[in-house]
Structure formats: C-alpha cells, structure tokens
Tab-separated table of C-alpha atoms and ligand atoms in Angstrom:
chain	number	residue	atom	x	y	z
D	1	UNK	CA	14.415	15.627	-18.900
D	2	UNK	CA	11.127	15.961	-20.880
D	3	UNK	CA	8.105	15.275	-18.350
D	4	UNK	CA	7.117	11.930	-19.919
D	5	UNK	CA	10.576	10.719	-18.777
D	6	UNK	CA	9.893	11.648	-15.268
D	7	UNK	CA	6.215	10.421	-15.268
D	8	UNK	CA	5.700	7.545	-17.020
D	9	UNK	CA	2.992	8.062	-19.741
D	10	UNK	CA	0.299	5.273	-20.137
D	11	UNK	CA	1.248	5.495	-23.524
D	12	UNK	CA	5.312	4.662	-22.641
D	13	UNK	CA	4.405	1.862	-20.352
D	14	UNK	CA	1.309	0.683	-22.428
D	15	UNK	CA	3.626	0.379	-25.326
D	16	UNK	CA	6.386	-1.768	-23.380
D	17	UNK	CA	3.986	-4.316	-22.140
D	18	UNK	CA	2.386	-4.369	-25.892
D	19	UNK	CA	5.829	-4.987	-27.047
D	20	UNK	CA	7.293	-7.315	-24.490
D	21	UNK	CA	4.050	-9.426	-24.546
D	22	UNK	CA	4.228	-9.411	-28.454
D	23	UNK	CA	7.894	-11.083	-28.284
D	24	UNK	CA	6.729	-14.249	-27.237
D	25	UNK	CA	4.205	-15.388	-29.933
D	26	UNK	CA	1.415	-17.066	-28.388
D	27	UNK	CA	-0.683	-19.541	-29.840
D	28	UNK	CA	-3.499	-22.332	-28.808
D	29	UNK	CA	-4.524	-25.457	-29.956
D	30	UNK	CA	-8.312	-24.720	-30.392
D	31	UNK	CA	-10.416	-26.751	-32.516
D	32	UNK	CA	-12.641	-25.703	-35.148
D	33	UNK	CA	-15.232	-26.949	-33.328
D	34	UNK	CA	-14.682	-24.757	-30.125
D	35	UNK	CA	-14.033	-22.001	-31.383
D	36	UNK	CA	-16.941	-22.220	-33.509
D	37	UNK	CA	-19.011	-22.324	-30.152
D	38	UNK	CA	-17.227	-19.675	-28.105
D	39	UNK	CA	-17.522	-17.541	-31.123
D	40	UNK	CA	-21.159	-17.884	-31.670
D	41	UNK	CA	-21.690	-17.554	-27.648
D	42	UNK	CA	-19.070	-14.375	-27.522
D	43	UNK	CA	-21.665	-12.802	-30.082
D	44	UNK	CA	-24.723	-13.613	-28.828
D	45	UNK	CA	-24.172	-12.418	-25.141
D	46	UNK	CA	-22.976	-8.745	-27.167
D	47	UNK	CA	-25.756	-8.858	-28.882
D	48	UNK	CA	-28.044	-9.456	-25.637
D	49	UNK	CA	-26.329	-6.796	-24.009
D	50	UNK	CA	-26.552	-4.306	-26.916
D	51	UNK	CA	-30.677	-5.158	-27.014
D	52	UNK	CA	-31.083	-5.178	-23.234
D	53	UNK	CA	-29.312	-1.630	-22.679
D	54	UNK	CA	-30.502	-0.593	-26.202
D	55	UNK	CA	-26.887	0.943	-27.287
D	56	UNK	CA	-27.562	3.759	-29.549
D	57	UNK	CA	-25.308	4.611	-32.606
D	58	UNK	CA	-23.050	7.263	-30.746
D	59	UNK	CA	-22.351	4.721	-28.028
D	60	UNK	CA	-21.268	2.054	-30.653
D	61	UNK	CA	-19.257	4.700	-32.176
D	62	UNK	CA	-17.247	5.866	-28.916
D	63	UNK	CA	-16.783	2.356	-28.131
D	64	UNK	CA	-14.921	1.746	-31.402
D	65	UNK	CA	-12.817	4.878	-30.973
D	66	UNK	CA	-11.868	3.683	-27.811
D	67	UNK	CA	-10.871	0.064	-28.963
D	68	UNK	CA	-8.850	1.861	-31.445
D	69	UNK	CA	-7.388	4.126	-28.569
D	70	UNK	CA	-6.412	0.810	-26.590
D	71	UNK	CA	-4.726	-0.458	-29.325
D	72	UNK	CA	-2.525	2.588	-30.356
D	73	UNK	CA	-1.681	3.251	-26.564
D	74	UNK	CA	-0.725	-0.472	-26.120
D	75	UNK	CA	-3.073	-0.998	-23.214
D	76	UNK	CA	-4.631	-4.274	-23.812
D	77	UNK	CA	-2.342	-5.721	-21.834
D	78	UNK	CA	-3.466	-3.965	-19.378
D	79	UNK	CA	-7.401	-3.753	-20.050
D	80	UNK	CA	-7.250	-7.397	-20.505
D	81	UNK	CA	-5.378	-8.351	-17.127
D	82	UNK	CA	-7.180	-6.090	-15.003
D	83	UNK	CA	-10.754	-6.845	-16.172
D	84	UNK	CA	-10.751	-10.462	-17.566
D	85	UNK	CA	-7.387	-12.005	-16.574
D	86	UNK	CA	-8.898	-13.163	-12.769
D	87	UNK	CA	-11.800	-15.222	-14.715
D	88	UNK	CA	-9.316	-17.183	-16.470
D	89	UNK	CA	-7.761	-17.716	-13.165
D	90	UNK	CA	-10.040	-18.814	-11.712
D	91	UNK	CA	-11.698	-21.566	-14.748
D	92	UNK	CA	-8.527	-23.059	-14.685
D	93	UNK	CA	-7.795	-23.152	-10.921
D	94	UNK	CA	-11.430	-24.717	-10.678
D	95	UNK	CA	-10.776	-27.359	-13.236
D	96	UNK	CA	-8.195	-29.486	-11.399
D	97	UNK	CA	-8.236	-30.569	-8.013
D	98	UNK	CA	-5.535	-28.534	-6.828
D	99	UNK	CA	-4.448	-28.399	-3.119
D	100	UNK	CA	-1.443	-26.399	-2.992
D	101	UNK	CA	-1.140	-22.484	-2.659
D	102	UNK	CA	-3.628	-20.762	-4.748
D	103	UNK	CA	-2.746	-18.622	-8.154
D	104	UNK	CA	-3.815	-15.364	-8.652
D	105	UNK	CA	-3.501	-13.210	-11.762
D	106	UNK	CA	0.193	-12.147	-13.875
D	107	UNK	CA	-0.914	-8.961	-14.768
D	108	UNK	CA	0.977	-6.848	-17.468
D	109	UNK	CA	4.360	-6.559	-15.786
D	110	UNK	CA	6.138	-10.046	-15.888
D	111	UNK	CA	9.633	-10.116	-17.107
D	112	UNK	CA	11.257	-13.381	-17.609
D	113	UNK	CA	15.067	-14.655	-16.560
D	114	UNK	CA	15.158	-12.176	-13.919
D	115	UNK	CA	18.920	-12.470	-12.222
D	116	UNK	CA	19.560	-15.757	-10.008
D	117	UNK	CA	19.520	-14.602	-5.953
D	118	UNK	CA	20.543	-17.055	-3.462
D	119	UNK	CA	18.204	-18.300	-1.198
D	120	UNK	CA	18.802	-15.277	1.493
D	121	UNK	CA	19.206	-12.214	-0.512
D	122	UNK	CA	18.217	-8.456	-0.480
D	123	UNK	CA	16.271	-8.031	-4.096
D	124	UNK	CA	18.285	-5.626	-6.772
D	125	UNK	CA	17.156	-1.608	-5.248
D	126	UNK	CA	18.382	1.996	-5.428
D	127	UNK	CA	19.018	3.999	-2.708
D	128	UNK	CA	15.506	5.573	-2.598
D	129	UNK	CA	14.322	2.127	-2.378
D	130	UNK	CA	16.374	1.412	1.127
D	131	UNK	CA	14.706	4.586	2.141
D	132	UNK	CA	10.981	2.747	2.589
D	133	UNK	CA	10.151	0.087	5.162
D	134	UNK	CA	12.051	-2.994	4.647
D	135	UNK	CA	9.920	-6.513	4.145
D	136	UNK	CA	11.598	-9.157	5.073
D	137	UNK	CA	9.572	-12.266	3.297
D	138	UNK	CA	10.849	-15.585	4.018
D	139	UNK	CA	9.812	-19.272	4.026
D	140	UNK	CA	9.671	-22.559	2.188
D	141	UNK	CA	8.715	-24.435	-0.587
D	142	UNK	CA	7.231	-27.884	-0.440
D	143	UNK	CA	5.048	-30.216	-2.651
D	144	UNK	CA	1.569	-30.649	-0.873
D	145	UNK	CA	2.600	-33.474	1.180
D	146	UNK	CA	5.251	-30.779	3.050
D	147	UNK	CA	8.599	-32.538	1.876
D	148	UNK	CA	11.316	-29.625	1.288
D	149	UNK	CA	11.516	-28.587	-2.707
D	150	UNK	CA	15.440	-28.032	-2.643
D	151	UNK	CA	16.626	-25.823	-6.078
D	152	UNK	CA	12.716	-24.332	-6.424
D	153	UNK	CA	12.528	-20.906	-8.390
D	154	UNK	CA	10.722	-18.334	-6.890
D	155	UNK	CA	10.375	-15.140	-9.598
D	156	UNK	CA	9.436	-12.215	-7.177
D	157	UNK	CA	8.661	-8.978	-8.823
D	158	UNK	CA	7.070	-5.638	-7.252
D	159	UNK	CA	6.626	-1.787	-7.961
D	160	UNK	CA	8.449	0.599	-6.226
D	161	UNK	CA	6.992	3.195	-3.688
D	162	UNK	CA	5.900	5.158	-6.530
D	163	UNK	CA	3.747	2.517	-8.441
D	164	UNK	CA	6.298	2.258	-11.150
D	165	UNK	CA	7.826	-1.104	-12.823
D	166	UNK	CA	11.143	-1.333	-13.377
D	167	UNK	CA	11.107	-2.095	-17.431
D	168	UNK	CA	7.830	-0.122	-17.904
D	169	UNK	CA	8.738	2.896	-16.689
D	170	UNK	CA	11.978	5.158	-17.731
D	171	UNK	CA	15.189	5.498	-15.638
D	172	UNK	CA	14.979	2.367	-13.419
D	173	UNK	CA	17.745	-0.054	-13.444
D	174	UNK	CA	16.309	-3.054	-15.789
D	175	UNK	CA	16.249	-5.580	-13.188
D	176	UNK	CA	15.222	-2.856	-9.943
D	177	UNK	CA	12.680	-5.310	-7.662
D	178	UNK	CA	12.923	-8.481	-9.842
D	179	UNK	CA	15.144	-11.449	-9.178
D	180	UNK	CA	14.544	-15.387	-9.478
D	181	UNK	CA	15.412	-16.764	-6.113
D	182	UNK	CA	16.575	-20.337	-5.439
D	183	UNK	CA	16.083	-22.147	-2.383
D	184	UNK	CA	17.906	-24.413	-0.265
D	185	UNK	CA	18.480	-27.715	0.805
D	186	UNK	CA	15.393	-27.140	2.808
D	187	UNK	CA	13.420	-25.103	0.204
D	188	UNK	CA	13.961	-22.543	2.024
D	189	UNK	CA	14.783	-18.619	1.225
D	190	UNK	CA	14.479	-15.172	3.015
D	191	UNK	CA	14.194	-12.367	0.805
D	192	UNK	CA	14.450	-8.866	1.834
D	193	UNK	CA	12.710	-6.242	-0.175
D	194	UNK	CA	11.059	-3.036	0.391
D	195	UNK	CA	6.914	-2.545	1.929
D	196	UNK	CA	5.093	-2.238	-1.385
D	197	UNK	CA	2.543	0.517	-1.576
D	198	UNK	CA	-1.202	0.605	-3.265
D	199	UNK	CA	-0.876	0.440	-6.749
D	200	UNK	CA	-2.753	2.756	-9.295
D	201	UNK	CA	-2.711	1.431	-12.624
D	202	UNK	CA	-1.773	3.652	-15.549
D	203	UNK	CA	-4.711	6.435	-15.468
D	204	UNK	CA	-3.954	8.933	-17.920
D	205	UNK	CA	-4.462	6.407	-21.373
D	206	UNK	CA	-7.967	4.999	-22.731
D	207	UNK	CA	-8.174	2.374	-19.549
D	208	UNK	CA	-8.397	5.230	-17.160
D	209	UNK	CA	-10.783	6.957	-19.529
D	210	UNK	CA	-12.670	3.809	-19.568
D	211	UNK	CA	-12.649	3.941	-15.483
D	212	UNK	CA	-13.610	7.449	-15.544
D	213	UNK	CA	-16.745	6.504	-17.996
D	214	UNK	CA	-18.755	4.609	-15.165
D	215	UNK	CA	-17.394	6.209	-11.765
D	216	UNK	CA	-14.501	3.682	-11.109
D	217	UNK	CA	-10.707	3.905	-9.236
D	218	UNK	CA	-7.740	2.748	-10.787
D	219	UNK	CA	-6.611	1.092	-7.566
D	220	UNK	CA	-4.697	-2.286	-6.647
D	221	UNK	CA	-3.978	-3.365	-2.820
D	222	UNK	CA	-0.214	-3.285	-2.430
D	223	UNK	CA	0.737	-6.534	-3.843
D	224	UNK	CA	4.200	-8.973	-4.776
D	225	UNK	CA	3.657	-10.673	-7.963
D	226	UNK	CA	5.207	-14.127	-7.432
D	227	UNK	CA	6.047	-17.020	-10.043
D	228	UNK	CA	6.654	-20.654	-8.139
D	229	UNK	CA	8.225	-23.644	-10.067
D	230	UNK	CA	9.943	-26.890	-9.313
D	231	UNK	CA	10.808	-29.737	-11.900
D	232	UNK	CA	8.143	-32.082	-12.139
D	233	UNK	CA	5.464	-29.788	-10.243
D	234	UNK	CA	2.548	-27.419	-11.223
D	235	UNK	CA	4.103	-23.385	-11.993
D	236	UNK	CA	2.394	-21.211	-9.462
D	237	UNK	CA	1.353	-17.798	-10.747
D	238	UNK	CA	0.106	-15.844	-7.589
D	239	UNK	CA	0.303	-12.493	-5.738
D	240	UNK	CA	0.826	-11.763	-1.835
D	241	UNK	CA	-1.086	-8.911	-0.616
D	242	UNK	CA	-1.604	-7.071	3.005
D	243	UNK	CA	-3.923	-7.598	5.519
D	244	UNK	CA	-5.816	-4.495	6.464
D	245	UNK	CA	-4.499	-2.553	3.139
D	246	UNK	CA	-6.330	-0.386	1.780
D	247	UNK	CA	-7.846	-1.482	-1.989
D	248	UNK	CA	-7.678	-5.311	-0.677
D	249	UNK	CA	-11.642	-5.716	-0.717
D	250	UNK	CA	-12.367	-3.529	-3.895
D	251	UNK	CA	-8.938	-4.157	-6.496
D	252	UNK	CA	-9.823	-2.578	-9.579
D	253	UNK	CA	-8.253	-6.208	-10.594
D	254	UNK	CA	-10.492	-8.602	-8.991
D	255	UNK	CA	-7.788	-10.565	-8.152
D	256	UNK	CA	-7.373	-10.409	-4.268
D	257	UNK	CA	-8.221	-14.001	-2.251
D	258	UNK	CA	-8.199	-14.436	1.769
D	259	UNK	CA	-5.375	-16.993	1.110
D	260	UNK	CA	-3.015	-14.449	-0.255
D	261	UNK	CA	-2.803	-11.888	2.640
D	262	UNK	CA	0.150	-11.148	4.453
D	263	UNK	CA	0.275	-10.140	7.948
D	264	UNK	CA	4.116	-8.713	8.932
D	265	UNK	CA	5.578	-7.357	12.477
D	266	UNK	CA	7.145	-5.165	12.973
D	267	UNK	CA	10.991	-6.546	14.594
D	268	UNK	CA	13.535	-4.678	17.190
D	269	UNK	CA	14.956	-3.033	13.530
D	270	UNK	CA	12.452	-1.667	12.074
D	271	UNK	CA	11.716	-4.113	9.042
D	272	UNK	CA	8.438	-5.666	8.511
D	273	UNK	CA	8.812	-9.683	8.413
D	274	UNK	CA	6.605	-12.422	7.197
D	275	UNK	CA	6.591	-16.077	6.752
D	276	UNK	CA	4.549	-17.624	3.753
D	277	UNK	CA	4.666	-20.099	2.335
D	278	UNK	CA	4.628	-22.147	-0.989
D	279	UNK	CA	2.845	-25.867	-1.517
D	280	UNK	CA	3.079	-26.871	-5.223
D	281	UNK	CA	0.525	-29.490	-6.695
D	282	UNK	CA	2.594	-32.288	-8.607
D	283	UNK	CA	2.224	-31.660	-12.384
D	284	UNK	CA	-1.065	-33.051	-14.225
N	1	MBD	C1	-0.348	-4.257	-12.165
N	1	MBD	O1	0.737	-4.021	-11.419
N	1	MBD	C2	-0.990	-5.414	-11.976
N	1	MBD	O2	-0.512	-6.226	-11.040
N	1	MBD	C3	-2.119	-5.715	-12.715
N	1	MBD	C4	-2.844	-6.981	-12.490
N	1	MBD	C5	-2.584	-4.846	-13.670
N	1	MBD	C6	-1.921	-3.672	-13.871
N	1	MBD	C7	-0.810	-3.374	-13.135
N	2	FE	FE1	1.290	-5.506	-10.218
C-alpha cells in the first residue's frame, strides 16, 4: 500500500467531493436583474476590504495561487461548506416561518440513495467500527402538529473513529456509516451506530494552508449528518452533535446550534442511547 492509500490525501478526498458534487449539474433561476446587484455588491465589499486592509501586490498574488491551489486539489467543496455554507443556512431558514427541527449545514460528504434500513437497524460497519462505543439513536418523526410520519426517510451519514468518509477516503466499504432509514407505522426508528469522534477536516491541502495563514484549527464537534423527508413536507438538512464535546462552541464550520445537541446515557450494556427527534414543516 502506497501511504496516500492509508492516509487519505486532501488531494484524494478533495477530488471525490469535486467530482461527486460535479455529477449533479446545478443550476438557478437568477434573473438578470439580481445577479446584476449581487454582482456589483460582491465587488464592492472586495474592493472595501482590499482599501481598508490596503492588500499589497504579493498578497493579491498568493491569494490567486491559492484559488488556483483550491481548484486543482478539489477543495471548494470543502472551503465553501465550511466557511460560507452555514450563512446560506441560515438566510433561508430565516426566510420562512418554520417551526419544525432546525437545519444545519450538508457539508462536502453527502452521498445520495444510500441502502434502505428498516426502521430498527444497526447502520452498514466493519469490525473496527463495533470496536468503539455503540450509539444507539432512536425516535420519531412527526409533522409539527406531532401526528406520526409513517414511511419518512431519514439519510444518516457519519465518519468513522478516524475522521474518514466512507466514499472519500480509500478502502472503506462504499456504503460504511450511510443508510436511508424508513420508519414505521408510528414514524418511528432506532438506529444503532457507533459514538462519532471530533472531526478534523482535511489539513494537509490549500484549506488547511489557508487555516494555518491566520492561526486557525481544522476542527468539527463530533457530529451525524442527517437528511429528513416525507411526501408533501419540507426536506430537513441538519446535523446532531454532543453536549459537552469538545469543538461544539468553536466548529471551524460555524454550524453548531443549542437545538442540535445530543445528550446520551450510558445503559446496563455499555451503548450510549438517545432519543431525538424529527418535526417537519409542511412544504411551502
Ligand atoms: C465535514 O465532515 C463536514 O461535516 C463539513 C461541514 C465540512 C467538512 C467535513
Ligand atoms: Fe461531516
């Protein structure tokens, strides 16, 4: 084995989100009009920034190196989720009047049609997954009235105890800690999975370096990523995260809210449980 198939590379994992995101061709229905006016706002606050901290020739020169960096090392994905991702959230959370569980960010590592899991399952894992502390995460979903959502999706994936993502990293079975659970008749499900650990993002590529630049950590609390849908109700894009974890009040993400922390015990066998759960808004 070569060492960048035993330690991920930014580069390798960069690359997979660059390419997975790039499969699914986005697009937006922005007027003219609109995009006239975010562009001429999007230039004017650079240019205030480039007067106000006076950015000399060298630093305008090592920024576009670097943009050209991110690009070849497919990390904006991940530059993008981690520092401007949690603003969008946010807008578009603020815009309605939403009641039900609040969203949080997707990040880079999203992989749709994950395999179908009954409603009680244990998610997809290798034996040196069953080795951590098992999380036992169970609950229901309802609309925001509380009445059951029977047949409701719940997309649950996580990194493993070493930070990695099965898909973005090499040698982990391609659905390892991702499944699309269904509930039942009482929108109910009880998952069991492993304790997630803090997360660092990829370091060692032009995001770290950008870290590095101004005295930052590459940290993320220990977090599930969770997608939430039911016909004929709003999609819930959210992550859980732990109360008292470490990283929870300074993710290098932004993207940690007082709603979204768990709290487990500890039961007679040794495996964490929690109960949370999920109220979906009824579509706009
Ligand atoms: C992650 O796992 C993540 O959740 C985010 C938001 C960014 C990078 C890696
Ligand atoms: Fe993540």
């Amino acid at each position: 084995m070569t060492q960048a198939e035993i330690n991920p590379t930014a580069h390798a994992s960069g690359n997979a989100a660059t390419d997975k995101f790039k499969a699914g061709r986005v697009s937006s229905d922005t007027s003219k009009e609109r995009a006239n006016a975010i562009y001429t706002d999007l230039l004017a606050a650079i240019a205030e920034v480039a007067h106000k901290h006076q950015v000399t020739y060298d630093e305008y020169r090592v920024l576009k190196q670097w943009m050209i960096d991110v690009g070849e090392y497919g990390e904006w994905p991940l530059w993008l989720d981690v520092f401007v991702e949690h603003e969008i959230e946010e807008i578009n959370y603020d815009r309605h009047e939403y009641t039900g569980t609040k969203g949080s960010i997707e990040g880079p590592y999203y992989v749709e049609n994950a395999p179908k899991l009954p409603a009680k399952c244990e998610m997809p894992m290798r034996d040196q997954d069953k080795a951590q502390t098992p999380l036992i995460f169970k609950g229901q979903v309802t609309d925001v009235d509380g009445n059951p959502l029977s047949g409701a999706t719940l997309e649950l994936w996580h990194a493993d105890a070493d930070g990695y993502y099965s898909q973005f990293a090499p040698n982990i079975p391609e659905w390892n800690l991702r499944g699309t659970i269904v509930t039942d008749e009482e929108g109910r499900y009880e998952i069991k999975t492993l304790q997630p650990a803090p997360y660092q993002i990829p370091a060692d590529g032009p995001t770290g370096w950008f870290i590095d630049s101004y005295g930052g950590h590459p940290w993320r609390p220990a977090h599930l990523h969770l997608m939430v849908k039911h016909p004929g109700h709003r999609s819930i894009t959210t992550q859980l995260y732990f109360k008292g974890g470490e990283w929870t009040d300074n993710d290098v993400a932004t993207a940690v809210k007082p709603e979204l922390l768990l709290d487990p015990q500890q039961d007679a066998d040794g495996n964490n449980v929690v109960n949370y759960s999920f109220a979906l808004d009824k579509e706009d």
